[in-house]
Amino acid sequence: MSSKTLLRKNHFKDPVAYLLIAPFYLLFLYFIFIPAVEVVMYSFTDFNMFAPKHFIGLQNYMKLLKDDVFLKSVKNTLIYLVCTIVPTMALGMLTAVVMNIKWVRTKAARTLVFTPYIVSMVAVSMVWMLLYDPSHGILNRILQSLGMSPKEWLLDPKWALFSIIMMSIWKGIGYNMIIFLAGLQGIPQDYYEAADVDGAGKWHQFLHITIPSLAPATFFLFVTGIIASFNVFEQVNVMTAGGPVNSTTTVVHQIYLRAFTEFKMGYASAQSVVLLLGVVLITLINMKFGASKHKA
Amino acid sequence: MTQTTAKRWIVQGLVIAFACIFMLPFIIMLVTSLKSMAEIQSPAFQLLPRSFLFSNYAEAMSQGNWPRYFLNSVTVTTITVGIGIIIMSVAGFAFARLNFAGRDLLFLLSLVGLMIPEQVIMIPVFMKIKGIPFAGGNDVWGDGGTGWLNTYWGLIVPHLAHPFGMFLFRQFFLGFPKELDEAAKVDGCSRLRSFFSMYIPLSLPIFATVALLKTINNWNQYTWPLIITNSDEMKTVQLALSMFKSEAGLQWNYIMASTTLIALPMLLLFIFLQKYYVQGIVTSGVKG
């Protein structure tokens, strides 16, 4: 009997499967799938937790366009996105390349670089708040010893978002490094040997072998990096609570404030839908152009 | 020859030096946790504490109800990971190994779930937790009370099942040869029995990977506990740390002692089980 007929014979044969997927699937539907539909429905209502909700069409969305704080949060989120992704990926790739050199003793160094990624965002936020402390934080002590004037890092609207960005880059390098390292280890050594024979220099090899071979990893990190940036919240809420004067508020921080301190669930849902559209758009682009990663 | 060796030593030294600069925030965390407040505020900065005040740790833990916060985090993480692993592994097994009507469609639908960030759906999930029937004074329609808000249930149940963990299991089980199933069947072994007596013992690495990823994620969680708890006794360690301020302003030595204590368990887990954790990260990233 060929395996194909065996398969057909077995078709519909395992009703026990429904029992096995039921707990997972019901939880998935109830806590992920249905809420995703509901958040869209809420966004067309004036839902505020205390009164019955009414359908109000696109009013929430119209209001969003005139909400300066929300627009500011979109702008901050985009600044955060651009300013974290590029340095994190560049530094992640650089670290991975160094850690991948055979004779560099890397296990310990690799673990150290990955550590910030393991430690919770709350914990690293507290640590960086100490580093940024205007009077006894180490950053200002270093600046002063170099003869520069100290800064009010998290208290100055000019510097606050930048301060959060610096911390986030530091936290993200380890993750990028691990993904790039996996990519590097997938490059066949023959490529480099052939290039050596052809007399190509190290820099040339890096540009023409390493970088192209890392394209799938780069693309993956780029897409996940964008989605993660859309959702930035924890470090903002812990370190600055969106201040000073909304200079660090982000889209998710706005959703949190509107929904869970003001209970404007309908309005906050419209903000969530904006975020969801962004994520879906990036995911679709990923599906269209990311297919090449399976070839590598 | 000796010149290359020397060069290599220098590069290795540089790498270690850079790694140490990279670790500076954690070094500051540790040394600050052992200093006195007077020393932290003193304008003459010294990296190492003049005397190591290990008593800071005990004092930090006695400010606020830290034993309770740790108990909350440990309870929530253990139950979420323990039950979550069972739920996701059996579902992964069914999707990978069993034939049933609608399998591909159901699987595709759960793929969609991977796209939906937690932050986007936090409002409806909050309403669901608030509206659990017969809980927290609710009636059969889920009205009138607070449901599972501010309870362990509310902290645990929404995070039991995530498509990502199920996918990792499914991918792993797909790697088993089909002949294994057929042999088991010929021997009269039921599907469930073959799962428990064959698949599980051969799959300990993937169980370790998912358990570790889920443990670290859960322990580090901040947003969800922030939203659904409102009493001091339901706080998890992350939430408690983020609100940890005393009347005397920011007592950095106590704050850093607490930070060290909540970071340490996950760091130790990671250091000992690094291989499994990194495997999970890499599988999700590179192999799709």
XYZ file of C-alpha atoms in Angstrom:
584
model
C 0.000 0.000 0.000
C 1.476 3.316 -0.987
C 1.710 6.045 1.610
C -0.761 8.131 -0.360
C -3.592 5.601 -0.129
C -2.712 5.055 3.513
C -3.104 8.770 4.065
C -6.438 8.868 2.286
C -7.612 5.866 4.236
C -6.676 7.648 7.446
C -8.512 10.805 6.445
C -11.118 11.982 8.992
C -9.883 9.163 11.150
C -8.883 11.012 14.292
C -11.799 12.704 15.996
C -9.657 12.781 19.144
C -7.822 15.650 17.413
C -10.706 18.008 18.141
C -10.359 17.203 21.800
C -6.636 17.957 21.637
C -6.926 21.295 19.880
C -10.051 22.431 21.759
C -8.402 24.079 24.790
C -5.848 25.862 22.611
C -8.326 26.885 19.976
C -11.049 28.129 22.294
C -8.542 30.264 24.209
C -7.094 31.538 20.946
C -10.530 32.487 19.609
C -11.700 34.050 22.851
C -8.596 36.004 23.798
C -6.982 36.823 20.446
C -9.182 36.386 17.414
C -12.546 37.666 18.658
C -10.942 40.664 20.451
C -9.298 41.656 17.171
C -12.756 41.813 15.578
C -14.234 43.543 18.619
C -11.643 46.302 18.720
C -12.748 47.295 15.210
C -16.395 47.256 16.299
C -15.684 49.331 19.421
C -13.887 51.916 17.319
C -17.204 52.936 15.706
C -18.905 53.496 19.076
C -18.837 55.942 21.966
C -18.133 53.087 24.402
C -16.993 54.478 27.770
C -17.601 51.580 30.229
C -20.282 53.395 32.218
C -23.069 54.067 29.726
C -24.577 51.887 26.967
C -22.569 52.246 23.774
C -23.914 53.770 20.564
C -22.815 53.476 16.975
C -21.281 56.807 15.987
C -19.753 55.958 12.625
C -16.399 57.523 11.888
C -16.590 60.199 14.577
C -13.729 58.721 16.630
C -11.512 58.689 13.574
C -12.402 62.270 12.666
C -11.528 63.289 16.202
C -8.185 61.499 15.958
C -7.172 63.667 13.017
C -7.635 66.760 15.179
C -6.136 65.341 18.360
C -2.768 67.053 18.689
C -1.578 64.736 21.447
C -2.408 61.669 19.376
C -0.694 63.121 16.320
C 2.300 63.895 18.516
C 2.293 60.264 19.696
C 2.274 59.043 16.092
C 5.194 61.322 15.330
C 7.110 60.142 18.420
C 6.453 56.516 17.526
C 7.814 57.066 14.014
C 10.885 58.926 15.324
C 11.466 56.083 17.766
C 11.063 53.559 14.944
C 13.561 55.188 12.592
C 16.103 56.019 15.288
C 16.144 52.575 16.915
C 15.921 50.178 13.979
C 18.922 51.306 11.973
C 21.507 51.563 14.804
C 20.248 48.386 16.498
C 20.560 46.371 13.301
C 23.923 47.876 12.322
C 25.411 47.274 15.763
C 23.784 43.833 15.953
C 25.365 42.856 12.641
C 28.749 44.238 13.623
C 28.709 42.353 16.924
C 27.627 39.159 15.199
C 30.449 39.395 12.665
C 33.030 39.862 15.432
C 31.540 37.068 17.557
C 31.618 34.788 14.536
C 35.400 34.979 14.123
C 36.622 31.510 15.057
C 39.509 32.496 17.258
C 37.720 35.201 19.224
C 36.747 33.694 22.551
C 33.116 34.546 22.310
C 30.871 32.429 24.516
C 31.172 34.748 27.525
C 31.046 37.949 25.467
C 28.061 36.660 23.519
C 26.173 35.919 26.735
C 26.990 39.377 28.063
C 25.707 41.115 24.940
C 22.502 39.065 25.024
C 21.832 39.798 28.707
C 19.911 43.086 28.276
C 17.435 41.262 26.067
C 16.637 38.723 28.821
C 16.193 41.269 31.608
C 12.721 42.803 31.790
C 12.007 46.185 30.268
C 10.934 47.444 33.693
C 14.246 46.430 35.284
C 16.425 47.950 32.572
C 14.272 51.075 32.612
C 14.936 51.483 36.338
C 18.662 50.958 35.802
C 18.771 53.548 33.020
C 16.764 56.001 35.099
C 19.625 55.800 37.561
C 22.199 56.336 34.787
C 20.205 59.353 33.587
C 19.679 60.760 37.091
C 20.569 64.468 36.720
C 22.536 64.837 39.949
C 24.076 61.453 40.681
C 23.714 59.463 37.467
C 26.884 58.269 35.818
C 26.140 59.881 32.436
C 26.246 63.382 33.844
C 29.327 62.543 35.907
C 31.073 61.451 32.713
C 29.943 64.595 30.876
C 31.186 66.768 33.715
C 34.548 65.044 33.877
C 34.870 65.780 30.152
C 34.125 69.415 30.897
C 30.638 69.394 29.361
C 27.507 70.652 31.021
C 25.211 68.069 32.608
C 21.819 67.339 31.024
C 18.375 66.775 32.459
C 18.073 63.659 30.332
C 14.551 62.453 30.996
C 13.225 65.802 32.207
C 14.155 67.853 29.157
C 11.663 67.640 26.253
C 14.574 67.926 23.821
C 16.391 64.919 25.272
C 13.740 62.639 26.770
C 12.751 60.693 23.654
C 16.383 60.421 22.627
C 17.226 59.028 26.081
C 14.560 56.341 25.726
C 15.843 55.542 22.239
C 19.443 55.089 23.444
C 18.319 52.642 26.108
C 16.166 50.711 23.631
C 19.055 50.372 21.163
C 21.254 48.972 23.919
C 18.531 46.484 24.902
C 17.880 45.340 21.339
C 21.423 44.686 20.096
C 21.661 41.206 21.650
C 18.556 39.929 19.893
C 19.720 41.273 16.537
C 23.132 39.736 17.134
C 21.689 36.265 17.750
C 19.581 36.336 14.584
C 22.525 37.603 12.505
C 24.810 34.986 14.047
C 22.400 32.250 12.980
C 22.443 33.762 9.500
C 26.240 33.913 9.443
C 26.550 30.308 10.513
C 24.352 29.305 7.591
C 26.805 30.703 5.012
C 28.830 27.862 3.472
C 32.568 28.278 4.142
C 33.329 27.343 0.494
C 32.109 30.781 -0.598
C 34.872 32.437 1.381
C 37.448 29.864 0.313
C 36.559 30.388 -3.331
C 36.806 34.148 -2.831
C 40.205 33.702 -1.175
C 41.404 31.721 -4.171
C 40.153 34.489 -6.451
C 42.135 36.945 -4.366
C 39.171 38.908 -2.998
C 40.000 40.920 0.121
C 38.158 40.619 3.444
C 36.213 43.822 2.888
C 35.223 42.686 -0.579
C 34.097 39.334 0.810
C 32.046 41.094 3.474
C 30.276 43.267 0.882
C 29.689 40.581 -1.727
C 29.206 37.408 0.307
C 28.301 38.246 3.887
C 25.863 41.115 3.346
C 23.824 39.409 0.574
C 23.718 36.137 2.537
C 22.350 37.981 5.534
C 19.505 39.518 3.509
C 16.817 37.161 4.907
C 17.879 37.818 8.504
C 18.079 41.543 7.814
C 14.620 41.577 6.312
C 13.184 39.599 9.222
C 14.742 41.922 11.800
C 13.564 44.952 9.870
C 9.947 43.782 9.794
C 9.834 42.580 13.409
C 11.670 45.745 14.435
C 9.013 47.946 12.845
C 6.196 46.013 14.507
C 7.959 46.121 17.885
C 8.473 49.893 17.499
C 4.782 50.404 16.771
C 4.089 48.805 20.132
C 6.620 50.634 22.259
C 5.083 51.352 25.655
C 6.730 49.840 28.731
C 9.897 51.930 28.873
C 7.869 55.071 28.134
C 5.385 54.434 30.900
C 8.069 53.505 33.440
C 10.689 56.145 32.629
C 8.737 59.269 31.691
C 5.011 58.445 31.698
C 4.901 60.162 28.313
C 6.284 63.469 29.593
C 7.678 66.014 29.746
C 4.911 67.836 27.848
C 4.069 64.728 25.793
C 7.545 64.643 24.306
C 7.783 60.863 24.775
C 4.180 59.724 24.511
C 3.622 56.949 21.963
C 0.560 55.473 20.284
C 0.253 52.584 22.737
C 0.806 54.984 25.626
C -2.089 57.091 24.319
C -4.277 53.977 24.009
C -3.409 53.059 27.585
C -4.190 56.544 28.926
C -7.469 56.993 27.028
C -8.728 53.478 27.766
C -7.541 52.749 31.281
C -7.336 56.116 32.984
C -10.144 57.952 31.169
C -12.190 54.865 30.178
C -12.811 56.216 26.668
C -12.785 52.704 25.267
C -14.332 53.604 21.911
C -11.887 56.398 21.198
C -8.908 54.323 22.335
C -10.142 51.465 20.137
C -9.970 53.747 17.104
C -6.331 54.428 18.034
C -5.776 50.659 18.335
C -7.248 50.134 14.874
C -4.802 52.666 13.433
C -2.028 50.616 15.021
C -3.509 47.349 13.758
C -3.660 48.734 10.214
C 0.019 49.609 10.439
C 0.909 46.121 11.619
C -1.229 44.431 8.965
C 0.313 46.608 6.254
C 3.850 45.704 7.340
C 2.895 42.031 7.551
C 1.442 42.080 4.043
C 4.588 43.716 2.681
C 6.536 41.028 4.504
C 4.446 38.279 2.883
C 4.906 39.771 -0.574
C 8.635 40.404 -0.395
C 9.655 38.080 2.417
C 9.024 34.911 0.417
C 12.633 34.990 -0.776
C 13.804 34.157 2.726
C 12.702 30.558 2.292
C 15.041 30.173 -0.648
C 18.079 31.095 1.390
C 53.349 32.984 14.341
C 53.773 34.643 17.722
C 52.740 37.918 16.125
C 49.365 36.490 15.072
C 48.886 35.051 18.548
C 49.606 38.429 20.084
C 47.225 40.096 17.667
C 44.538 37.592 18.557
C 45.025 38.193 22.249
C 44.636 41.910 21.685
C 41.423 41.451 19.708
C 40.057 39.071 22.351
C 40.927 41.616 25.003
C 39.119 44.321 23.045
C 36.023 42.149 22.632
C 35.891 41.447 26.366
C 36.470 45.145 27.092
C 33.600 46.158 24.822
C 31.354 43.526 26.378
C 32.174 44.990 29.783
C 31.325 48.540 28.657
C 28.138 47.072 27.289
C 27.457 45.623 30.728
C 28.139 48.930 32.488
C 24.450 49.532 33.321
C 24.288 46.195 35.134
C 27.595 46.841 36.897
C 26.206 50.191 38.096
C 23.059 48.361 39.197
C 25.036 45.884 41.309
C 27.411 48.362 42.915
C 24.634 50.861 43.619
C 22.611 48.153 45.332
C 25.465 47.808 47.848
C 26.099 51.509 48.562
C 24.640 53.766 51.198
C 22.385 56.599 50.043
C 24.954 59.130 51.329
C 27.602 57.568 49.142
C 25.355 57.569 46.062
C 24.648 61.269 46.540
C 28.229 62.235 47.272
C 29.815 64.304 44.493
C 33.019 62.237 44.653
C 32.097 59.268 42.498
C 33.600 55.876 43.158
C 32.641 52.786 41.203
C 33.059 50.328 44.069
C 31.186 50.881 47.327
C 33.297 51.899 50.321
C 31.685 49.151 52.329
C 29.449 46.520 50.820
C 26.014 46.941 52.383
C 24.366 43.594 51.743
C 21.772 44.670 54.287
C 20.288 46.898 51.533
C 18.707 43.799 50.045
C 16.852 42.864 53.230
C 15.822 46.478 53.774
C 14.599 46.867 50.193
C 12.515 43.711 50.517
C 10.929 44.968 53.724
C 9.721 48.175 52.022
C 6.383 47.236 50.567
C 5.093 43.703 50.438
C 7.844 42.072 48.383
C 7.361 38.478 49.563
C 3.803 38.764 48.312
C 4.854 40.249 44.938
C 7.320 37.423 44.423
C 4.688 34.876 45.393
C 2.313 36.424 42.831
C 4.877 36.366 40.043
C 6.035 32.843 40.808
C 2.468 31.530 41.021
C 1.283 33.224 37.850
C 4.391 32.257 35.851
C 4.431 28.636 37.016
C 0.761 27.992 36.340
C 0.744 29.839 33.014
C 3.800 27.989 31.750
C 2.788 24.580 33.163
C -0.738 24.533 31.790
C 0.195 26.487 28.672
C 2.807 23.905 27.690
C 0.271 21.080 27.928
C -2.384 22.947 25.955
C 0.013 24.053 23.214
C 1.891 20.758 22.869
C -1.222 18.616 22.396
C -2.604 21.115 19.880
C 0.734 21.200 18.061
C 0.701 17.403 17.986
C -2.836 17.296 16.554
C -2.014 19.865 13.857
C 1.214 18.102 12.934
C 0.217 14.462 13.159
C -3.504 13.856 13.006
C -5.963 14.057 10.142
C -9.255 15.783 10.750
C -11.754 17.784 8.774
C -10.930 21.487 8.643
C -7.409 21.046 9.911
C -5.723 23.285 7.368
C -8.341 26.015 7.665
C -8.156 26.034 11.465
C -4.395 26.138 11.277
C -4.401 29.022 8.827
C -6.749 30.968 11.080
C -4.374 30.579 14.005
C -1.607 31.922 11.759
C -3.559 35.158 11.621
C -3.281 35.290 15.394
C 0.480 35.652 15.143
C 0.004 38.998 13.474
C -2.120 40.548 16.210
C -0.043 42.350 18.835
C -1.201 42.168 22.417
C -1.279 45.960 22.684
C -3.837 46.262 19.898
C -6.380 44.002 21.573
C -5.861 44.946 25.199
C -9.166 46.830 25.429
C -11.443 43.964 24.296
C -9.432 41.411 26.291
C -9.820 43.623 29.355
C -13.595 43.718 28.745
C -13.663 39.925 28.363
C -11.872 39.459 31.692
C -14.216 41.945 33.341
C -17.213 40.168 31.842
C -16.517 36.559 32.880
C -19.921 35.203 34.006
C -20.426 34.337 37.677
C -17.009 35.694 38.643
C -16.308 38.707 40.857
C -20.010 39.363 41.479
C -21.023 39.049 37.828
C -24.366 37.612 36.751
C -24.828 35.014 34.039
C -24.382 37.729 31.362
C -21.132 38.891 32.875
C -22.624 42.142 34.139
C -22.599 43.849 37.499
C -19.247 42.854 38.944
C -15.553 42.927 38.213
C -15.170 39.418 36.766
C -11.573 38.247 36.827
C -10.111 41.729 37.182
C -7.542 41.825 39.961
C -7.358 38.008 40.251
C -4.834 35.297 39.412
C -7.320 33.981 36.856
C -7.204 37.240 34.972
C -3.417 37.248 35.005
C -3.139 33.625 33.883
C -5.913 32.592 31.503
C -5.383 35.051 28.612
C -1.726 33.997 28.352
C -2.133 30.233 28.423
C -2.357 29.687 24.679
C -0.452 31.587 22.059
C -0.136 30.441 18.438
C 3.614 30.979 18.578
C 4.268 28.222 21.129
C 1.897 25.891 19.312
C 3.806 26.514 16.059
C 7.124 25.647 17.643
C 5.676 22.339 18.836
C 4.056 21.632 15.471
C 7.281 22.303 13.586
C 9.146 19.958 15.877
C 6.583 17.144 15.643
C 6.475 17.459 11.845
C 10.091 16.333 11.879
C 9.209 12.862 13.153
C 9.109 10.184 10.435
C 5.630 9.065 9.395
C 6.736 5.452 9.764
C 6.871 5.998 13.511
C 3.106 6.554 13.589
C 2.449 3.598 11.360
C 4.616 1.290 13.429
C 2.855 2.406 16.570
C -0.493 1.796 14.928
C 0.482 -1.698 13.804
C 1.476 -2.430 17.380
C -1.994 -1.374 18.461
C -0.850 1.796 20.158
C -3.490 4.539 20.226
C -2.645 8.060 19.032
C -2.789 9.449 22.518
C -0.641 6.698 23.932
C 1.922 7.148 21.200
C 1.993 10.870 22.018
C 2.670 10.246 25.669
C 5.005 7.280 25.423
C 6.867 8.144 22.210
C 6.581 11.786 21.242
C 7.024 13.394 24.639
C 10.188 11.511 25.637
C 11.712 12.308 22.238
C 10.706 15.970 22.429
C 12.204 17.179 25.677
C 14.332 19.842 23.934
C 11.301 21.547 22.409
C 9.473 21.386 25.734
C 12.479 23.028 27.365
C 12.611 25.698 24.658
C 8.952 26.685 24.823
C 8.910 26.490 28.626
C 11.936 28.754 28.863
C 10.683 31.325 26.326
C 7.326 31.410 28.051
C 8.787 31.619 31.559
C 10.984 34.586 30.735
C 8.180 36.352 28.823
C 5.752 35.825 31.633
C 8.028 36.819 34.462
C 8.972 39.999 32.577
C 5.420 40.963 31.784
C 4.381 44.495 32.741
C 1.535 45.897 30.652
C -1.106 43.275 31.364
C -0.680 43.232 35.173
C -0.668 47.048 35.061
C -4.044 47.031 33.348
C -5.945 44.377 35.224
C -4.701 44.603 38.800
C -5.506 47.464 41.101
C -4.655 46.292 44.613
C -1.248 46.151 46.201
C -1.597 42.477 47.086
C -2.116 41.444 43.440
C 0.977 43.246 42.131
C 3.609 41.216 40.323
C 7.303 41.975 40.825
C 7.622 44.026 37.625
C 4.646 46.164 38.521
C 5.847 46.596 42.095
C 9.296 47.634 40.883
C 7.901 50.191 38.467
C 6.003 51.809 41.342
C 8.752 51.425 43.913
C 9.364 54.851 45.336
C 9.662 55.762 48.939
C 8.745 58.905 50.865
C 12.405 59.892 50.990
C 12.593 60.342 47.227
C 14.273 57.805 44.989
C 16.258 55.458 47.175
C 18.459 54.146 44.429
C 20.241 51.586 46.580
C 16.964 49.862 47.498
C 15.569 50.208 43.984
C 18.693 48.625 42.485
C 18.642 45.833 45.079
C 15.066 44.989 44.078
C 15.931 45.294 40.393
C 18.768 42.826 40.870
C 16.493 40.407 42.683
C 13.825 40.382 39.976
C 16.352 40.147 37.130
C 18.505 37.445 38.677
C 16.197 34.395 38.472
C 15.678 34.809 34.716
C 19.372 35.493 34.124
C 20.333 32.298 35.935
C 17.740 30.304 34.004
C 19.090 31.760 30.787
C 22.730 31.108 31.617
C 22.077 27.447 32.410
C 19.620 26.776 29.598
C 21.048 29.165 27.019
C 21.109 26.562 24.255
C 17.357 25.966 24.413
C 16.461 29.626 24.638
C 18.620 30.673 21.709
C 17.266 27.771 19.673
C 13.738 29.072 20.173
C 14.735 32.611 19.193
C 16.560 31.416 16.110
C 13.805 29.029 15.014
C 11.270 31.830 15.213
C 13.543 34.223 13.377
C 15.345 32.423 10.663
C 13.518 29.227 9.889
C 10.221 31.088 9.714
